[in-house]
PDB file of C-alpha atoms in Angstrom:
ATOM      1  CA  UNK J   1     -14.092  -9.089  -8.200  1.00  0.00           C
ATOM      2  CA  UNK J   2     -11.480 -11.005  -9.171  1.00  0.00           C
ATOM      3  CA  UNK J   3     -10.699 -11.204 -13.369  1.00  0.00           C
ATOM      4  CA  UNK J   4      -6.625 -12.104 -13.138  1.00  0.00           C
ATOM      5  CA  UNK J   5      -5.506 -15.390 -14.165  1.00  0.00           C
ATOM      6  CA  UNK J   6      -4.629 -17.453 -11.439  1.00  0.00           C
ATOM      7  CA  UNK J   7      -1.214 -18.051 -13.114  1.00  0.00           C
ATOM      8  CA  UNK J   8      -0.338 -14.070 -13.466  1.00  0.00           C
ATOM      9  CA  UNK J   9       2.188 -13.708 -10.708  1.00  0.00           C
ATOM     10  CA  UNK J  10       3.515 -17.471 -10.710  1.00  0.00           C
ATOM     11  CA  UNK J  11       6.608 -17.747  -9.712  1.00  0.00           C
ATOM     12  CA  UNK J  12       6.864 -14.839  -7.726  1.00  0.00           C
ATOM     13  CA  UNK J  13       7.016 -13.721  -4.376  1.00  0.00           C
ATOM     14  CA  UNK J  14       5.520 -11.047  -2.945  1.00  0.00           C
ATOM     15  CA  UNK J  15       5.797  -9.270   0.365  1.00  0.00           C
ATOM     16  CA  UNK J  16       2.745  -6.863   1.709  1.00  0.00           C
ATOM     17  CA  UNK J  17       2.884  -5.278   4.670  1.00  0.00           C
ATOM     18  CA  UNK J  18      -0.009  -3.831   6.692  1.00  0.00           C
ATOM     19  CA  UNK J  19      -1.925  -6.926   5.393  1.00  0.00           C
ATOM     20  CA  UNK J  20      -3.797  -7.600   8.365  1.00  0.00           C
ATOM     21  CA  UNK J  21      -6.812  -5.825   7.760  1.00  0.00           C
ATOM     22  CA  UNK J  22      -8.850  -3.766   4.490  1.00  0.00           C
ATOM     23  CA  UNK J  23      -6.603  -3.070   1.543  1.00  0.00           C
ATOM     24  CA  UNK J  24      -3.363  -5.163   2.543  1.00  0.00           C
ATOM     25  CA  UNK J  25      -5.775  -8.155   3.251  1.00  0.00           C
ATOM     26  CA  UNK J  26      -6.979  -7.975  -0.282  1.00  0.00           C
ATOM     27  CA  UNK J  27      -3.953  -7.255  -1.469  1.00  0.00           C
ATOM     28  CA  UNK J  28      -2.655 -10.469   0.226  1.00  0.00           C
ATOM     29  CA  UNK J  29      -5.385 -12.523  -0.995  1.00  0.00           C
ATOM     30  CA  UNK J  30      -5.145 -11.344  -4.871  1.00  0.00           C
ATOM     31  CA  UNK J  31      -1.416 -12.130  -4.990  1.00  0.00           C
ATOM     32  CA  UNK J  32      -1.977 -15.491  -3.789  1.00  0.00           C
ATOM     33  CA  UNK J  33      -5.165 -15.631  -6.307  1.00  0.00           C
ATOM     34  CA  UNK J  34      -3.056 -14.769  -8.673  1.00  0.00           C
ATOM     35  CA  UNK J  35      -0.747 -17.914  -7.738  1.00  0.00           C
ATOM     36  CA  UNK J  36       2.310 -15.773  -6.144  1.00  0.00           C
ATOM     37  CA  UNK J  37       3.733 -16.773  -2.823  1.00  0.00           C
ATOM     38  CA  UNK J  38       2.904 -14.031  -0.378  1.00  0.00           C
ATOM     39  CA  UNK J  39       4.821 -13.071   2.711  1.00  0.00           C
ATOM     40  CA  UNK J  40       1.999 -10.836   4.732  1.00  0.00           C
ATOM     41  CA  UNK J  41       3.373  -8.752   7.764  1.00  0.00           C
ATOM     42  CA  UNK J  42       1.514  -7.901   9.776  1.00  0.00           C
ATOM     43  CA  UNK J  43       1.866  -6.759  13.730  1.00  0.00           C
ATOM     44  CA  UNK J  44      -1.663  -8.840  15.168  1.00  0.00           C
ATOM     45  CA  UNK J  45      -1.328 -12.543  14.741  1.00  0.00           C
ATOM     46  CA  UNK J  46      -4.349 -13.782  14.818  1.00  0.00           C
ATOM     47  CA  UNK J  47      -5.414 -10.975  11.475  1.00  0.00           C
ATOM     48  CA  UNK J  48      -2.516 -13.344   9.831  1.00  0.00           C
ATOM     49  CA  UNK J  49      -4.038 -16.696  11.214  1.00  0.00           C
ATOM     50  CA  UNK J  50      -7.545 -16.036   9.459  1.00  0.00           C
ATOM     51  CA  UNK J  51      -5.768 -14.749   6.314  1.00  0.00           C
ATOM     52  CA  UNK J  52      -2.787 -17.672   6.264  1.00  0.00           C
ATOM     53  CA  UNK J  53      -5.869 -20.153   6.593  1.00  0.00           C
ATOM     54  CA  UNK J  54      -7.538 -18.759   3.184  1.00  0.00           C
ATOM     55  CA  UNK J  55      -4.167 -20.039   1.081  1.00  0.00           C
ATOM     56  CA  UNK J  56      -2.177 -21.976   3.758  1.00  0.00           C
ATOM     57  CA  UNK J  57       0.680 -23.617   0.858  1.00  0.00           C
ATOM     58  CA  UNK J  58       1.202 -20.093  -0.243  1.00  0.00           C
ATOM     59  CA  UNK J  59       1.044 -16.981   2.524  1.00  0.00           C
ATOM     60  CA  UNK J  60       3.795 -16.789   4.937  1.00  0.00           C
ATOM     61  CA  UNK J  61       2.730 -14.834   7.894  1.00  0.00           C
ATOM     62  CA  UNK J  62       5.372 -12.261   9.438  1.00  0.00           C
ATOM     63  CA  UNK J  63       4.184 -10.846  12.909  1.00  0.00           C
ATOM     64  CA  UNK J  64       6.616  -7.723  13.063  1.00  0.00           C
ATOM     65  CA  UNK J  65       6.399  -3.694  13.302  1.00  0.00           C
ATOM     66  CA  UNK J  66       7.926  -2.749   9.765  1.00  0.00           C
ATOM     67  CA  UNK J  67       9.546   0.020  12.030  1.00  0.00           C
ATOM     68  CA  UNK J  68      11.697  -2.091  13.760  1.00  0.00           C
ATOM     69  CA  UNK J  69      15.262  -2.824  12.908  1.00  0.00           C
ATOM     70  CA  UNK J  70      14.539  -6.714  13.075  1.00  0.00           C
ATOM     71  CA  UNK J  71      11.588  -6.910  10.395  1.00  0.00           C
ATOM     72  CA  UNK J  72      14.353  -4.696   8.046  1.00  0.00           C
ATOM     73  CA  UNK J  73      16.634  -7.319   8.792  1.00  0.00           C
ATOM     74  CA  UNK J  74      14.461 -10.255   7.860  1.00  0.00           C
ATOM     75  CA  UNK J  75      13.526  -8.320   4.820  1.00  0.00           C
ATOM     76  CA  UNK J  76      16.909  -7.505   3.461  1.00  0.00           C
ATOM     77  CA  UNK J  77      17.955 -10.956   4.156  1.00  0.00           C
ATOM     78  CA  UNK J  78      15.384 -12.608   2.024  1.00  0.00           C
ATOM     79  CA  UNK J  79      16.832 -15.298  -0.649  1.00  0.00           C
ATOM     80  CA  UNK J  80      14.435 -13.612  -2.988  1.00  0.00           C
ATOM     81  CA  UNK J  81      11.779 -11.483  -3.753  1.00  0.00           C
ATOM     82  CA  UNK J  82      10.076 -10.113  -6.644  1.00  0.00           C
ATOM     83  CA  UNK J  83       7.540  -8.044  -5.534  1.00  0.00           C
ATOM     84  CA  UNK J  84       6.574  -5.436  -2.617  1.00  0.00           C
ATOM     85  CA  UNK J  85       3.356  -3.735  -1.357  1.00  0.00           C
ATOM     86  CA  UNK J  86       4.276  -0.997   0.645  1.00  0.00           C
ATOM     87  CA  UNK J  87       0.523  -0.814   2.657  1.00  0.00           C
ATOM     88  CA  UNK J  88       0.923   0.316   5.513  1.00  0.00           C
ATOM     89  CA  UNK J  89      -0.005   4.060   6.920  1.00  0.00           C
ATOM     90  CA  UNK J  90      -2.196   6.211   9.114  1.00  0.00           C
ATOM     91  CA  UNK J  91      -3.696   9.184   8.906  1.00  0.00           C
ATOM     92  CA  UNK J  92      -4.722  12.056  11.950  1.00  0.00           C
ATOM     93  CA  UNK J  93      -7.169  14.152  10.778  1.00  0.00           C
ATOM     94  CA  UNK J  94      -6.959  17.876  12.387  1.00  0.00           C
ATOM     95  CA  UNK J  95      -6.625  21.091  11.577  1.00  0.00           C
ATOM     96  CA  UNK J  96      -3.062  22.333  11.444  1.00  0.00           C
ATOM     97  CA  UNK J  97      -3.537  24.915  14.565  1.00  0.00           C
ATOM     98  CA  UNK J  98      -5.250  22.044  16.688  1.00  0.00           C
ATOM     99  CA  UNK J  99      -2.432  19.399  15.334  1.00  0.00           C
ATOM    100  CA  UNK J 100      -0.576  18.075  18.317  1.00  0.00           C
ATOM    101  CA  UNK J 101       3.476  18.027  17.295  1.00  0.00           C
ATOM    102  CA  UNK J 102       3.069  14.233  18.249  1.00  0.00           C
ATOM    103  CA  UNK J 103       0.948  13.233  15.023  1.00  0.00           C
ATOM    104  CA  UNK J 104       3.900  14.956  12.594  1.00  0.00           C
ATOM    105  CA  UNK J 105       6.161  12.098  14.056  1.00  0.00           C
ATOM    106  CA  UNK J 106       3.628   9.198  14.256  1.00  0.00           C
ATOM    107  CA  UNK J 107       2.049  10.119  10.516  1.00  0.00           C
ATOM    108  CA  UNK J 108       5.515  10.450   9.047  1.00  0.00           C
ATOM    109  CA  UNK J 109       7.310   8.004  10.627  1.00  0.00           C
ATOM    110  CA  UNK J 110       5.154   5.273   9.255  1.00  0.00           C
ATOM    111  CA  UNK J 111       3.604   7.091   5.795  1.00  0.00           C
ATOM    112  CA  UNK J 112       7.350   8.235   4.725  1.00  0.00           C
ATOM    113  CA  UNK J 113      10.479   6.615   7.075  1.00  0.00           C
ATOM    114  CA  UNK J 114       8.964   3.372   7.564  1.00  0.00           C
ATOM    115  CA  UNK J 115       8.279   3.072   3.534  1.00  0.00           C
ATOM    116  CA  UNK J 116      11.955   4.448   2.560  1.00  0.00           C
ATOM    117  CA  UNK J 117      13.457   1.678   5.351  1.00  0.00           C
ATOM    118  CA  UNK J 118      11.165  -1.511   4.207  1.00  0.00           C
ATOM    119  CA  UNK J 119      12.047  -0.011  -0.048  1.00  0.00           C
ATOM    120  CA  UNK J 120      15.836  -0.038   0.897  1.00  0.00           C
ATOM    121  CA  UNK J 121      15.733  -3.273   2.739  1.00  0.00           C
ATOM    122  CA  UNK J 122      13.257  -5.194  -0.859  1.00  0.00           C
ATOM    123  CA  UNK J 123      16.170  -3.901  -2.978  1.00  0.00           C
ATOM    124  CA  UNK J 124      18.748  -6.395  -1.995  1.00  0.00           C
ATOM    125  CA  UNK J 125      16.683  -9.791  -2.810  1.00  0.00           C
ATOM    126  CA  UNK J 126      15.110  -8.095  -5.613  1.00  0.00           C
ATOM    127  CA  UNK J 127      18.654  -7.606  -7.276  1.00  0.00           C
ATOM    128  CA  UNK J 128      19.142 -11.330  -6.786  1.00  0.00           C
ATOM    129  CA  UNK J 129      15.803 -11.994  -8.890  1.00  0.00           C
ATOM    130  CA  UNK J 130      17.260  -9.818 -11.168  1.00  0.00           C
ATOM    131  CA  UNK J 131      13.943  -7.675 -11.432  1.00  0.00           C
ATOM    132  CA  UNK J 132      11.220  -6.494  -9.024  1.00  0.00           C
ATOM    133  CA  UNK J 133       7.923  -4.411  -9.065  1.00  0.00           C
ATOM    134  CA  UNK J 134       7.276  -1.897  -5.964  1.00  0.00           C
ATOM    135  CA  UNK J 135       4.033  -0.545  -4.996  1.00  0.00           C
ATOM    136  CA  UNK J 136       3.454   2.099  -3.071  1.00  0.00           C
ATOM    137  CA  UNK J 137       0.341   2.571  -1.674  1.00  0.00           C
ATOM    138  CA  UNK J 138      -0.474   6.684  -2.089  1.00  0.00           C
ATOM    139  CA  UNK J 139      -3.494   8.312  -1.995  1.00  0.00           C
ATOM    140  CA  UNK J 140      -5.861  10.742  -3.983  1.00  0.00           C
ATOM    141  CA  UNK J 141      -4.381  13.387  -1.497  1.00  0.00           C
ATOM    142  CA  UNK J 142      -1.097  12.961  -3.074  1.00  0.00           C
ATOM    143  CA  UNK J 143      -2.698  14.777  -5.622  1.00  0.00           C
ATOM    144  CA  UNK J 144      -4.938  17.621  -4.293  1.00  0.00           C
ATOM    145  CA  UNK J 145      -5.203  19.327  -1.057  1.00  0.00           C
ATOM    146  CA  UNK J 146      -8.051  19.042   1.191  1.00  0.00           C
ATOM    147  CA  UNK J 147      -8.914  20.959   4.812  1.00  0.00           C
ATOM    148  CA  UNK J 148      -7.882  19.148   8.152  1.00  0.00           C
ATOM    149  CA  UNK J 149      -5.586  16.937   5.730  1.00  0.00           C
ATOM    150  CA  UNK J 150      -2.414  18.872   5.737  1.00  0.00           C
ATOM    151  CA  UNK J 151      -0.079  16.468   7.463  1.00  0.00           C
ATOM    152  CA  UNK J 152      -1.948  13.244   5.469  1.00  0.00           C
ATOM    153  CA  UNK J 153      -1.619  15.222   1.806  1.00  0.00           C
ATOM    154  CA  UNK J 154       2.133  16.435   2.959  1.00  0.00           C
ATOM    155  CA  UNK J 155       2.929  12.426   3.569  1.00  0.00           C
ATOM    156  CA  UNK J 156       1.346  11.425   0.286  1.00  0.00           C
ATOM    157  CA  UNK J 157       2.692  14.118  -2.021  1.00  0.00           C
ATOM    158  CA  UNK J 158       6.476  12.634  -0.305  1.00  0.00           C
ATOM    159  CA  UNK J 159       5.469   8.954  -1.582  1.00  0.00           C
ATOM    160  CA  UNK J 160       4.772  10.476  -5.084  1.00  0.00           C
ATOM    161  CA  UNK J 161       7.871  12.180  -5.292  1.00  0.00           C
ATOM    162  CA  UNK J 162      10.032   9.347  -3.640  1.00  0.00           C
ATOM    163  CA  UNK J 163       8.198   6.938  -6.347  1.00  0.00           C
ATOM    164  CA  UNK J 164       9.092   8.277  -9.348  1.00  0.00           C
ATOM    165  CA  UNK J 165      12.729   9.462  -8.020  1.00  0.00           C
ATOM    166  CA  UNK J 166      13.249   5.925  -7.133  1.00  0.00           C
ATOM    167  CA  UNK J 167      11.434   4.562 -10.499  1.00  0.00           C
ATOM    168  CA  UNK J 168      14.029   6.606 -12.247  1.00  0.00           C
ATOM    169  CA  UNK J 169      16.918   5.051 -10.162  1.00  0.00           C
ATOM    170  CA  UNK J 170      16.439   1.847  -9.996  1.00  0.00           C
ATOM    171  CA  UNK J 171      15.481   1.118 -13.877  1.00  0.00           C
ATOM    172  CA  UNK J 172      19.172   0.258 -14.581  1.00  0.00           C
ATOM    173  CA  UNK J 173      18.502  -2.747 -12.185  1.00  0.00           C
ATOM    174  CA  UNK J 174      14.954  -3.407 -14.051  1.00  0.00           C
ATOM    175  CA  UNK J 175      13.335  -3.131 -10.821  1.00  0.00           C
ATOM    176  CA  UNK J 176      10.197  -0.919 -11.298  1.00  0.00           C
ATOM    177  CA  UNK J 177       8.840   1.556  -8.771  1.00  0.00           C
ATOM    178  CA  UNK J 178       4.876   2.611  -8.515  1.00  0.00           C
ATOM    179  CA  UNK J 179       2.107   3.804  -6.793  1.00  0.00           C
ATOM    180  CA  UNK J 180      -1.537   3.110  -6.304  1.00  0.00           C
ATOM    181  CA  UNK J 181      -4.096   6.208  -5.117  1.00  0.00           C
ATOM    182  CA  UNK J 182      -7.030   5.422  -3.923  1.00  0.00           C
ATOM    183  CA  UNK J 183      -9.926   7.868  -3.089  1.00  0.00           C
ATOM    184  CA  UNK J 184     -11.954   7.006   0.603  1.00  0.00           C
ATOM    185  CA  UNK J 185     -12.448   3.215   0.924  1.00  0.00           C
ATOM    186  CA  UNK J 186     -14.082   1.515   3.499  1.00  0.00           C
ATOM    187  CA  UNK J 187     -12.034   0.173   5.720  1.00  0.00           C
ATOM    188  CA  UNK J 188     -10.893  -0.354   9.595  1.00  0.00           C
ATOM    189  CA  UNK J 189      -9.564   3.214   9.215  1.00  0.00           C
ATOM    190  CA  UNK J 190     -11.856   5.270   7.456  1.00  0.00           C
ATOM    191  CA  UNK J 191     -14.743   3.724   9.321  1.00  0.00           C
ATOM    192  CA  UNK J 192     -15.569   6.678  11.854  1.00  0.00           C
ATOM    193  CA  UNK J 193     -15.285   9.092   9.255  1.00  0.00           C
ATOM    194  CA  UNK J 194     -17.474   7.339   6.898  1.00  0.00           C
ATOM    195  CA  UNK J 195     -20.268   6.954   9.580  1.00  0.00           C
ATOM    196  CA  UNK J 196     -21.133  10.702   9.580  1.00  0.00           C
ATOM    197  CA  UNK J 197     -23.297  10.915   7.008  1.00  0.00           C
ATOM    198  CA  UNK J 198     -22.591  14.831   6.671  1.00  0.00           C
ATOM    199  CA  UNK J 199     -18.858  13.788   5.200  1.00  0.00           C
ATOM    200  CA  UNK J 200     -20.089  10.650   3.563  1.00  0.00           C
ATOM    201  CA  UNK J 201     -22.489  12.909   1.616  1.00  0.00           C
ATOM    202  CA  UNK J 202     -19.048  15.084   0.739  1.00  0.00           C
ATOM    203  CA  UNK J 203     -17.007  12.276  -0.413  1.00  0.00           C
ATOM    204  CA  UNK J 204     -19.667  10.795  -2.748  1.00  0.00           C
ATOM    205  CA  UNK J 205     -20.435  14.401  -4.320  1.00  0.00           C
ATOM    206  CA  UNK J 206     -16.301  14.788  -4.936  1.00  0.00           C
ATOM    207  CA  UNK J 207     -16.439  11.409  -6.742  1.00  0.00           C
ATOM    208  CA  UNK J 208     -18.037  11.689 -10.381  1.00  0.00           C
ATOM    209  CA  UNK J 209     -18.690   7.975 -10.176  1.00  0.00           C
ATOM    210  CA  UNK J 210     -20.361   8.773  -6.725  1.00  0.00           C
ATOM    211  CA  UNK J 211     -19.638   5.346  -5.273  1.00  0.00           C
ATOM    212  CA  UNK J 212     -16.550   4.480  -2.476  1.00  0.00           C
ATOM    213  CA  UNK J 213     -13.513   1.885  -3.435  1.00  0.00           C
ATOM    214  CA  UNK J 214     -13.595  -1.367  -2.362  1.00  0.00           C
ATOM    215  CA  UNK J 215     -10.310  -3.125  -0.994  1.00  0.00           C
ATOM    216  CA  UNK J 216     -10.437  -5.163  -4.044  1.00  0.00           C
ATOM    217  CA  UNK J 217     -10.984  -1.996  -6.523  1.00  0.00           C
ATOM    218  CA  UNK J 218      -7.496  -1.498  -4.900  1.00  0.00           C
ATOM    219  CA  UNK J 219      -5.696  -4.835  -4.587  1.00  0.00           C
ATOM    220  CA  UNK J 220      -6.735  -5.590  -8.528  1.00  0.00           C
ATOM    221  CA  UNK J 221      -4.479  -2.424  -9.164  1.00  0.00           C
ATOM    222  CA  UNK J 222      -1.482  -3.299  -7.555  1.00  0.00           C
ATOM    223  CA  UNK J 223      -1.955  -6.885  -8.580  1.00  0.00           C
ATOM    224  CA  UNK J 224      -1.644  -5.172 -12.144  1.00  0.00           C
ATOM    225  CA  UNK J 225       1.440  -3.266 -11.507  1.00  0.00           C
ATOM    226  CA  UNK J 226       3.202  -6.441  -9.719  1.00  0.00           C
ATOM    227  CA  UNK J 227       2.683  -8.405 -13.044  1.00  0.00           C
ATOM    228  CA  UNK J 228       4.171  -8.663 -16.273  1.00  0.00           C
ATOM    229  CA  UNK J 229       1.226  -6.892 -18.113  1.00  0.00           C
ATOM    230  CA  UNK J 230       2.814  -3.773 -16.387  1.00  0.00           C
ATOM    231  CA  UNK J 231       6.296  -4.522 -17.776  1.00  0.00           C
ATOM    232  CA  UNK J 232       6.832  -0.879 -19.329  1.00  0.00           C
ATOM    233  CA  UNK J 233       4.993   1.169 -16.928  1.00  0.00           C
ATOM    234  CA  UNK J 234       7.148   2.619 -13.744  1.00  0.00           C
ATOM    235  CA  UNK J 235       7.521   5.969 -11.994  1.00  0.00           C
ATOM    236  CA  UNK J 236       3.620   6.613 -12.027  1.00  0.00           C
ATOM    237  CA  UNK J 237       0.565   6.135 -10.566  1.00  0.00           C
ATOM    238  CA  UNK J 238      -2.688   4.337 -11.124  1.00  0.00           C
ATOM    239  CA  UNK J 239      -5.656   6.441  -9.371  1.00  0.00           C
ATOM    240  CA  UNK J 240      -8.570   4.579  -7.998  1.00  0.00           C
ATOM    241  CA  UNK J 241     -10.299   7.386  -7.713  1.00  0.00           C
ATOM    242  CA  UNK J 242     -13.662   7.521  -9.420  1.00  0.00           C
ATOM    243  CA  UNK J 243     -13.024  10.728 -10.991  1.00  0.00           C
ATOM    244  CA  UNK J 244     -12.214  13.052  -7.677  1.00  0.00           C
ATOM    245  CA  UNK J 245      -8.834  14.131  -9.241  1.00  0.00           C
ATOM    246  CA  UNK J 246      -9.857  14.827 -12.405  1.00  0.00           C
ATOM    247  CA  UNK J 247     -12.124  17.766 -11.358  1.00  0.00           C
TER     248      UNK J 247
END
């Protein structure tokens, strides 16, 4: 559902990365709803072919790894930008006697170092727009702790503490810094989990709502905190939830 103006972000433009598939998709396709210019990144081309062809005058499609040095590049030599998704992120579930050393690196590489280099990069051309929104997409783990999750909850917990340290920082510049947590949402990701119908069963009884997210439950949030109507709010976090944090 879809209950924004389709003049809210006009004007703007937006860059999302991981928009290829589930939450960055929507996230894509509610900016440019929303009458922004989007610049999805994305590292499969033809996931940015099908979602280009939904607003073709308005999505720019960048095929590039946000960990490489060139898609910082690009990104820092933007004319302008207003806005920034930070989507992408993995998770390996496992617990932390069976974790190989190998899924530290790959979960925090692209969870924490690949978020601080792509934030860095968005604060040049925001400076030149003279404002700028950042979302960081977190999760209900940054919040609470859950079994086999360590490594996942350690990432998240760093994205809420490097929001609001950079929300404080970069206020001067009125460029505001946020994050959106969502509980378990069905995507590309959380697919094989979700088909055991033991841990489905778990994650609806942790949610008071008892229901999952939707990408869009998700993409309306940071399409929120990218607009005006979030003008005064920076250096927190919107939960999408349902309730499993407030237990």
């Amino acid at each position: 559902m879809f209950g924004f103006s389709p003049c809210l972000l006009k004007g703007k433009t937006v860059l999302v990365t991981g928009a290829g598939k589930g939450i960055g998709f929507d996230c894509v396709r509610h900016a440019a709803k929303a009458g922004a210019s989007v610049i999805a990144v994305s590292r499969t081309q033809s996931d940015l072919d099908e979602l280009r062809s939904l607003y073709p005058k308005q999505i720019e499609c960048w095929c590039e790894d946000v960990s490489s040095d060139q898609f910082i590049r690009r990104l820092n030599q933007l004319d302008i930008l207003h806005g920034l998704v930070n989507n992408v992120g993995t998770n390996k579930v496992s617990p932390i006697e069976k974790q190989p050393l190998e899924d530290v690196d790959t979960v925090i590489d692209l969870n924490i170092k690949s978020l601080y280099r792509t934030t860095k990069a968005a604060i040049t051309p925001m400076r030149k727009a003279n404002q700028g929104a950042i979302v960081n997409m977190s999760s209900q783990m940054g919040f609470v702790g859950s079994a086999g999750r360590t490594l996942y909850c350690m990432s998240k917990h760093g994205v809420e503490g490097f929001t609001k340290a950079l929300a404080v920082e970069l206020a001067e510049s009125n460029i505001r810094v946020n994050s959106v947590a969502p509980t378990f949402v069905q995507t590309p990701l959380t697919q094989p989990m979700l088909e055991d119908p033991e841990f489905k069963q778990f994650v609806l009884d942790m949610i008071p709502l008892n229901k999952l997210a939707t990408t869009s439950d998700v993409a309306n949030a940071c399409t929120f905190l990218l607009s005006d109507l979030s003008s005064m709010i920076t250096g927190t976090s919107i939960k999408v939830d349902g309730g499993w944090t407030a237990r």
